[in-house]
mmCIF file of C-alpha atoms in Angstrom:
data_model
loop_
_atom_site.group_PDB
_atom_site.id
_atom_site.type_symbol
_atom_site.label_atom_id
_atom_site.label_comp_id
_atom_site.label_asym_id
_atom_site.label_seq_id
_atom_site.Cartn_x
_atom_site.Cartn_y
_atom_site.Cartn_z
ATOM 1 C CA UNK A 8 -61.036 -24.220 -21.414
ATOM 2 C CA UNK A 9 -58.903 -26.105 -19.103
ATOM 3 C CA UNK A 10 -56.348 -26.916 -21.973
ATOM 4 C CA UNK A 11 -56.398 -23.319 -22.500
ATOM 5 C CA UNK A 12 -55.649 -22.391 -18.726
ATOM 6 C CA UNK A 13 -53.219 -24.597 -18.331
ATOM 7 C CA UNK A 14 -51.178 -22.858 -21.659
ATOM 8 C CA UNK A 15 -50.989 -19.938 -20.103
ATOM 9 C CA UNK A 16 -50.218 -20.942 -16.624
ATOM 10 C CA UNK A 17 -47.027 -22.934 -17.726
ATOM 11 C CA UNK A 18 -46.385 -19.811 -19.532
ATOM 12 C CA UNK A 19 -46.856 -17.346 -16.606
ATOM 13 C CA UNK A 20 -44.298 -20.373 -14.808
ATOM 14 C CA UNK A 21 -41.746 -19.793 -17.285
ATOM 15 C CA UNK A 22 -42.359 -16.123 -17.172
ATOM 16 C CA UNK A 23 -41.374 -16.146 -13.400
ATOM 17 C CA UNK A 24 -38.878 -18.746 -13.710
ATOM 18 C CA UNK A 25 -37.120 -16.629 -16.605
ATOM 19 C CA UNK A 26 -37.254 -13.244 -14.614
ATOM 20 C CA UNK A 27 -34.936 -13.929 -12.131
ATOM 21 C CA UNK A 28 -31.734 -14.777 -14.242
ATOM 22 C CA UNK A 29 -32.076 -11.271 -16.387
ATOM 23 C CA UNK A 30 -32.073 -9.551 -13.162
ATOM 24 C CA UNK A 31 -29.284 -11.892 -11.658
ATOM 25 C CA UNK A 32 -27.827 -10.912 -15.153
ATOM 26 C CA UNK A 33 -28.515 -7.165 -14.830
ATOM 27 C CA UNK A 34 -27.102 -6.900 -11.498
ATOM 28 C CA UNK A 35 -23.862 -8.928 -12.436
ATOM 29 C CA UNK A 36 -23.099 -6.444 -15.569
ATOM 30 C CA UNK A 37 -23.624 -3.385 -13.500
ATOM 31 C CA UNK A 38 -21.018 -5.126 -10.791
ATOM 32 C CA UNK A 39 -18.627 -5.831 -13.393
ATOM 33 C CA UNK A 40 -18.925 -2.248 -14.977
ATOM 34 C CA UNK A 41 -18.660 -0.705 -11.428
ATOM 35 C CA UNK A 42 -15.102 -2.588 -11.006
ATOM 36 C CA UNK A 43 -14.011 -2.016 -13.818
ATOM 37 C CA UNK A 44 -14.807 1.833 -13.848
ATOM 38 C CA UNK A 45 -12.918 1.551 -10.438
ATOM 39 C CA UNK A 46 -9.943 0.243 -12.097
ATOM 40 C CA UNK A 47 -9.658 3.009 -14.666
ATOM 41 C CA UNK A 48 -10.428 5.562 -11.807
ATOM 42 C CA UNK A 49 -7.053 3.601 -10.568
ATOM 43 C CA UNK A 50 -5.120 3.463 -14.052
ATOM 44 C CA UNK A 51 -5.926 7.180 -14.561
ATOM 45 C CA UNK A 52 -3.877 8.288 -11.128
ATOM 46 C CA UNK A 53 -1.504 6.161 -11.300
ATOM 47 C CA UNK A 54 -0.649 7.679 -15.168
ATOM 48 C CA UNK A 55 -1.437 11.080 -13.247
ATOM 49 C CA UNK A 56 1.103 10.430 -11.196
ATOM 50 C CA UNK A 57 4.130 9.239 -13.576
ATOM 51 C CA UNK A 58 4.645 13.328 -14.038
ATOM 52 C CA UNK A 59 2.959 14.920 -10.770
ATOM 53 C CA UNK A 60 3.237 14.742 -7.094
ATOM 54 C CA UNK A 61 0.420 12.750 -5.212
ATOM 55 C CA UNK A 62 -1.380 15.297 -2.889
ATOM 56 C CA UNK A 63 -2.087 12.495 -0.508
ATOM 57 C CA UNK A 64 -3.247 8.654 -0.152
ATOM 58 C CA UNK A 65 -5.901 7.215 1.248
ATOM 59 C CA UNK A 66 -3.991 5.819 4.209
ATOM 60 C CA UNK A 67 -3.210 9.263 4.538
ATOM 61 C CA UNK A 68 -6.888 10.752 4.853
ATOM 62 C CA UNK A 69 -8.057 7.841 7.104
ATOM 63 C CA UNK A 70 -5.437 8.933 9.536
ATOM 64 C CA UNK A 71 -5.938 12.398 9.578
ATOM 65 C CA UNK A 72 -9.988 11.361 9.926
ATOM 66 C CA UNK A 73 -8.799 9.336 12.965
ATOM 67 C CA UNK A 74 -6.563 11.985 14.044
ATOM 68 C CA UNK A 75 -9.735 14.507 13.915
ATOM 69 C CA UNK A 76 -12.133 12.601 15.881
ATOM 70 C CA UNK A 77 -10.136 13.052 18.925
ATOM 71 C CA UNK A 78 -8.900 16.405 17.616
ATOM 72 C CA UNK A 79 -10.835 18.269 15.642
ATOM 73 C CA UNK A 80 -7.843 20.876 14.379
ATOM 74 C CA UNK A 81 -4.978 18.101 13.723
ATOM 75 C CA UNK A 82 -3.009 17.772 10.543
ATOM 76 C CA UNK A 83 -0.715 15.688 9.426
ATOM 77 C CA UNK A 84 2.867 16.499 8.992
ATOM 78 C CA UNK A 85 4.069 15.812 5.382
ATOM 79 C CA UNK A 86 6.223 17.477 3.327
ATOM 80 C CA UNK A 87 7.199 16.360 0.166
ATOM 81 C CA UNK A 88 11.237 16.133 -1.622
ATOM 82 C CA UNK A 89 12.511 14.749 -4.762
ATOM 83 C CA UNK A 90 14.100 11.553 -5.145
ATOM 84 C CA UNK A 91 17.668 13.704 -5.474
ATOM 85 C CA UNK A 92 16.908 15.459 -1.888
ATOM 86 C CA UNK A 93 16.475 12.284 -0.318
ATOM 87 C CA UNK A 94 19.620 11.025 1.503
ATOM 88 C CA UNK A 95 20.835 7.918 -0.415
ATOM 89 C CA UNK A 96 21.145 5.957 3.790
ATOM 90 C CA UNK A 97 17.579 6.309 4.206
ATOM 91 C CA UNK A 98 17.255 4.513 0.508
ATOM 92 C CA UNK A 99 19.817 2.233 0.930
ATOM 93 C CA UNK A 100 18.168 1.361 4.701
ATOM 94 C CA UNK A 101 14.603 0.999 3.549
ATOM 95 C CA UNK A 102 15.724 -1.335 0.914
ATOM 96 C CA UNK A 103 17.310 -3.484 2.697
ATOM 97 C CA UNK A 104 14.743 -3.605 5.701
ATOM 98 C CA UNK A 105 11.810 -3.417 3.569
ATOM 99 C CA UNK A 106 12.502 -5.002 0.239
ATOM 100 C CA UNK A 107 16.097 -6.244 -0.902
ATOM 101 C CA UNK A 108 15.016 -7.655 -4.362
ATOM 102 C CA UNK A 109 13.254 -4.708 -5.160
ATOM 103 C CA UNK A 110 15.319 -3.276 -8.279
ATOM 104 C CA UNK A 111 15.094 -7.127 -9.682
ATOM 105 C CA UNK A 112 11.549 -7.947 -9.012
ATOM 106 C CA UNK A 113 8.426 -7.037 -10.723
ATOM 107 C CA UNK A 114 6.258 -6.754 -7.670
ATOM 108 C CA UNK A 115 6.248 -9.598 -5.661
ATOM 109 C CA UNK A 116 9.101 -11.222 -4.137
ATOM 110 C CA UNK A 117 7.963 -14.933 -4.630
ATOM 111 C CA UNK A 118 10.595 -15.740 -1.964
ATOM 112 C CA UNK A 119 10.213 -13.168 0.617
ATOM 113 C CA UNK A 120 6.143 -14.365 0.519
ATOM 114 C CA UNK A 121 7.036 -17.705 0.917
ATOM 115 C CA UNK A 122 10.003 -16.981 4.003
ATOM 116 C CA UNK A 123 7.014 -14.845 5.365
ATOM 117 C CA UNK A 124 4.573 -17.711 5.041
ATOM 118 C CA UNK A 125 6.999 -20.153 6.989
ATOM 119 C CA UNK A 126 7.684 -17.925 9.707
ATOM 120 C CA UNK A 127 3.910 -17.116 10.065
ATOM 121 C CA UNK A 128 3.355 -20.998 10.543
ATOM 122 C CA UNK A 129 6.240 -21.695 12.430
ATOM 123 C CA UNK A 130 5.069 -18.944 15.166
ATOM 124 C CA UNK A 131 1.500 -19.964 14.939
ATOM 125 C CA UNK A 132 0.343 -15.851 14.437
ATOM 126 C CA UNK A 133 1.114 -13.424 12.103
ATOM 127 C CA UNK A 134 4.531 -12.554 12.515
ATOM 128 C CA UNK A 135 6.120 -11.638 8.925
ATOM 129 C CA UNK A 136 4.681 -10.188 6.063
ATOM 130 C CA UNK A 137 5.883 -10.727 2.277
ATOM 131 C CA UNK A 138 4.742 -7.303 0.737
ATOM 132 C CA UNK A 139 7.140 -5.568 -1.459
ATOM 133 C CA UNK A 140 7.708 -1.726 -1.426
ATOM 134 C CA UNK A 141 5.861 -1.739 -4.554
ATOM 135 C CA UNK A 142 2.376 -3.422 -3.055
ATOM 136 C CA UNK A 143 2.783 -1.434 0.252
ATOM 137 C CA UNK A 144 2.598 1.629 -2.502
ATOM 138 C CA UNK A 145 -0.531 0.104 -3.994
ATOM 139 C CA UNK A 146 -2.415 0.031 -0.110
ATOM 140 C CA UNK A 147 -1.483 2.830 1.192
ATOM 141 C CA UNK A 148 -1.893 4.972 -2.227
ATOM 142 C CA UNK A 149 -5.700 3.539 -2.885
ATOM 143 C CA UNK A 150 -6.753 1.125 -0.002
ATOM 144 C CA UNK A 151 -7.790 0.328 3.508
ATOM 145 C CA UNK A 152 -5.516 -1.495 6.108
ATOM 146 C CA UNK A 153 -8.042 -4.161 6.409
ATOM 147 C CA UNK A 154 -7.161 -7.550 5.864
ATOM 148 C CA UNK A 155 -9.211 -8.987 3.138
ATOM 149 C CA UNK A 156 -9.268 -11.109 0.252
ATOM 150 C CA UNK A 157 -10.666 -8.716 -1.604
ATOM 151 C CA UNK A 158 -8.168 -5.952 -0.178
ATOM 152 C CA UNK A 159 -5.204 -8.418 -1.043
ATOM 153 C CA UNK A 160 -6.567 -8.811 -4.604
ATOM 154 C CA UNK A 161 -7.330 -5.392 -5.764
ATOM 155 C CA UNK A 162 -3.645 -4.609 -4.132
ATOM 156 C CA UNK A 163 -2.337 -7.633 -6.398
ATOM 157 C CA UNK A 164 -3.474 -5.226 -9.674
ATOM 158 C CA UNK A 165 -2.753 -2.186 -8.142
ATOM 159 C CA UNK A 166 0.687 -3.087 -8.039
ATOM 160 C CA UNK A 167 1.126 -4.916 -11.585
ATOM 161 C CA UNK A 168 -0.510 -1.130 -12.759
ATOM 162 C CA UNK A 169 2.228 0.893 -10.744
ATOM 163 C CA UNK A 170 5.120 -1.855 -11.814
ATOM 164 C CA UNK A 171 4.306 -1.683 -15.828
ATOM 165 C CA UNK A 172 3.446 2.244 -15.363
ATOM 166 C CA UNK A 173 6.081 3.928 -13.361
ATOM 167 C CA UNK A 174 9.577 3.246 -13.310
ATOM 168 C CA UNK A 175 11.217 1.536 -10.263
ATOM 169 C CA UNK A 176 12.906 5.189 -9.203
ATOM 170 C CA UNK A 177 9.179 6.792 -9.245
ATOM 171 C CA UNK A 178 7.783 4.192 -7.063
ATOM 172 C CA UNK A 179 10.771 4.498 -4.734
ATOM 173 C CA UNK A 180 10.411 8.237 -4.945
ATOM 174 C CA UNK A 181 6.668 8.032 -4.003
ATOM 175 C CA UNK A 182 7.102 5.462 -1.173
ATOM 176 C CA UNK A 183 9.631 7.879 0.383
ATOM 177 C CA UNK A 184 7.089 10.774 0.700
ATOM 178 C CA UNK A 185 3.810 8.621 1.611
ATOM 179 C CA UNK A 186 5.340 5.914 3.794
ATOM 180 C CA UNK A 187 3.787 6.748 7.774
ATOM 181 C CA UNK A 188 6.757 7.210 10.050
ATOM 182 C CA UNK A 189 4.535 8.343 13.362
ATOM 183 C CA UNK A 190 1.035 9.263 14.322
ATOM 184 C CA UNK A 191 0.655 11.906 11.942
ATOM 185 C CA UNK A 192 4.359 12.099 10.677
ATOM 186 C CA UNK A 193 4.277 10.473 7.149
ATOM 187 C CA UNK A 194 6.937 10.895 4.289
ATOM 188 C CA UNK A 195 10.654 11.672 4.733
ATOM 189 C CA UNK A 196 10.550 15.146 4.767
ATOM 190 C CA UNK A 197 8.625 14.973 7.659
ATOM 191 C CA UNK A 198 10.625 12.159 9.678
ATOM 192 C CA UNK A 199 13.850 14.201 9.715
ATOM 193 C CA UNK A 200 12.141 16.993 11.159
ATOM 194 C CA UNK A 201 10.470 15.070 13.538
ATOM 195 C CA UNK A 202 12.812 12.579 15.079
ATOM 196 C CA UNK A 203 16.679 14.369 14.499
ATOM 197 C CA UNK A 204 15.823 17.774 13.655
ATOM 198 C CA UNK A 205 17.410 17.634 10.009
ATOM 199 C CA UNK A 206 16.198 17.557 6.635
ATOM 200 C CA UNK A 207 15.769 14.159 4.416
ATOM 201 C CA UNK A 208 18.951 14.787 2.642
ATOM 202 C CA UNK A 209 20.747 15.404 5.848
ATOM 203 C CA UNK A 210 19.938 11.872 7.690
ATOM 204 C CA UNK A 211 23.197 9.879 8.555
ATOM 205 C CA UNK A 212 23.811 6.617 8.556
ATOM 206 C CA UNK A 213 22.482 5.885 12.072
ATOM 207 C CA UNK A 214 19.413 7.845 11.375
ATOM 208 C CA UNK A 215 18.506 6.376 8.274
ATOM 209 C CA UNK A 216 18.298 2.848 9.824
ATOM 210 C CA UNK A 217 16.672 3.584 13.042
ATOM 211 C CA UNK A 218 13.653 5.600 10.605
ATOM 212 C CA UNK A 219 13.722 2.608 8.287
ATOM 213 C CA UNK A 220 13.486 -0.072 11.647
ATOM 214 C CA UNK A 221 10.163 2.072 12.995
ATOM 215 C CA UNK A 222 8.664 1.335 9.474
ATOM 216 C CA UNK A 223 6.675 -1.646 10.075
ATOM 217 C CA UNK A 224 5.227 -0.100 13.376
ATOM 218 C CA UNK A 225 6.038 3.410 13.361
ATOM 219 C CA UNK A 226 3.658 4.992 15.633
ATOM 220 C CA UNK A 227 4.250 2.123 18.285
ATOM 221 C CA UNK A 228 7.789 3.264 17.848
ATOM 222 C CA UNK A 229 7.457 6.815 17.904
ATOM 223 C CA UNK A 230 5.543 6.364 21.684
ATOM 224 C CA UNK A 231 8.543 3.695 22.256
ATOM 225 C CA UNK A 232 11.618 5.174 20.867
ATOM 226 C CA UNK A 233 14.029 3.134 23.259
ATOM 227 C CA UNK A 234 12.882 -0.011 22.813
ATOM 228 C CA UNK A 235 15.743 -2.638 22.618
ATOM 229 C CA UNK A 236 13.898 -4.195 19.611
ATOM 230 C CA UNK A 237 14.053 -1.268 17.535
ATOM 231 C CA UNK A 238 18.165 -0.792 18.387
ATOM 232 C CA UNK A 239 18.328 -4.404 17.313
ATOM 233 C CA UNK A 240 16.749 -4.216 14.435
ATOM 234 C CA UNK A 241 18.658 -0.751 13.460
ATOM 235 C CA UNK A 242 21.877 -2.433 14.134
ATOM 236 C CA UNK A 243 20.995 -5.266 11.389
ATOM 237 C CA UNK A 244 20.060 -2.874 9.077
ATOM 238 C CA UNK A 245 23.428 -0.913 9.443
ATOM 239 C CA UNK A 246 25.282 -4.081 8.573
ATOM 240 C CA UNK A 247 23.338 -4.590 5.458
ATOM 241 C CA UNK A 248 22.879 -1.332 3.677
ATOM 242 C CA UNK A 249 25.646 -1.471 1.899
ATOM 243 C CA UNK A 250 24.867 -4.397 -0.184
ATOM 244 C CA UNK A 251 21.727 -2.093 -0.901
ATOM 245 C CA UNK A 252 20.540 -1.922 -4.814
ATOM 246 C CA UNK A 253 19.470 1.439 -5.491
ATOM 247 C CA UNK A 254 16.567 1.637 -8.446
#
């Protein structure tokens, strides 16, 4: 009897002890098919969008949500243009402020992240960032603005998706109507009408630099429109839009 209850105690042990990794199992495959039903969710809009328009973006709708919870009736201000109705300054100024390499890179500028990771360390804050046009696409098409390793990873493959997808022109094109130029003012379109009165494809030279110089902090910029920082910076970026390599 007691050889017997001992059997099938160590076998109700092993019972226990084998329970937990099929769940642990279990729980991992339903993880992994979660992700990776996210990342076709992904693939599927950004293959959507090769031939059609995005409606909005995520950074988009969390706007507008903040926007609504202090007023209730805002919208946002976007309208959107083709690539063609777009004047070639403001392309030729966001380039060169936001991303010089980007009709040579495939996503990442290797350099500008490491320029951006010396001047961070230098400083002792966060003071530069390395993200292309292309993986400031990726966030503000699909993601949050938090600061996360996860955030910075799924942004990593949302970006190789967009780069091997869509041409360089289409991401350009689709930057130009997303990108946030105020609070509430996002696209091109949009910017014209809000800052000079004019349409996209009328901005000057002058305009197109001072819109591209508010992009990193554009609704700081649209509350401080004479700051001598932002003339500064629109001054550099009139010197170097020429040298500006359209996609």
């Amino acid at each position: 009897m007691a050889r017997s209850a001992r059997r099938v105690s160590v076998r109700g042990f092993w019972r226990c002890r084998t329970s937990v990794p099929v769940w642990t199992l279990r729980a991992a495959l339903l993880i992994t098919a979660i992700i990776l039903a996210y990342q076709l969710w992904i693939l599927f809009h950004i293959f959507w969008w090769v031939e059609h328009n995005p409606s909005s973006s995520a950074f988009m709708e969390a706007r507008l949500n903040a926007l609504q919870d202090r007023k209730p009736a805002a919208e946002l201000a976007q309208q959107w243009v083709p690539y063609e109705r777009i004047s070639i300054h403001l392309k030729r100024a966001l380039i060169a402020a936001e991303d010089a390499r980007f009709s040579d890179h495939e996503g990442f500028d290797w350099d500008g992240i490491q320029h951006a990771i010396d001047t961070n360390l230098r400083r002792g804050r966060l003071a530069a960032g390395g993200s292309t046009i292309s993986q400031q696409l990726a966030k503000n098409l699909f993601l949050s603005s938090q600061r996360t390793p996860w955030r910075k990873a799924q942004e990593a493959i949302i970006t190789l998706m967009l780069e091997k997808i869509m041409s360089k022109r289409r991401i350009f094109e689709i930057y130009l109507n997303v990108i946030e130029w105020g609070d509430g003012v996002f696209g091109a379109q949009a910017a014209a009408r809000h800052y000079f009165a004019v349409s996209a494809a009328q901005l000057s030279r002058q305009q197109a630099a001072r819109l591209a110089a508010m992009a990193p902090n554009p609704r700081f910029y649209d509350n401080h429109r004479g700051s001598r920082h932002l003339a500064r910076k629109t001054a550099i970026i009139l010197q170097r839009m020429e040298a500006a390599e359209l996609p």
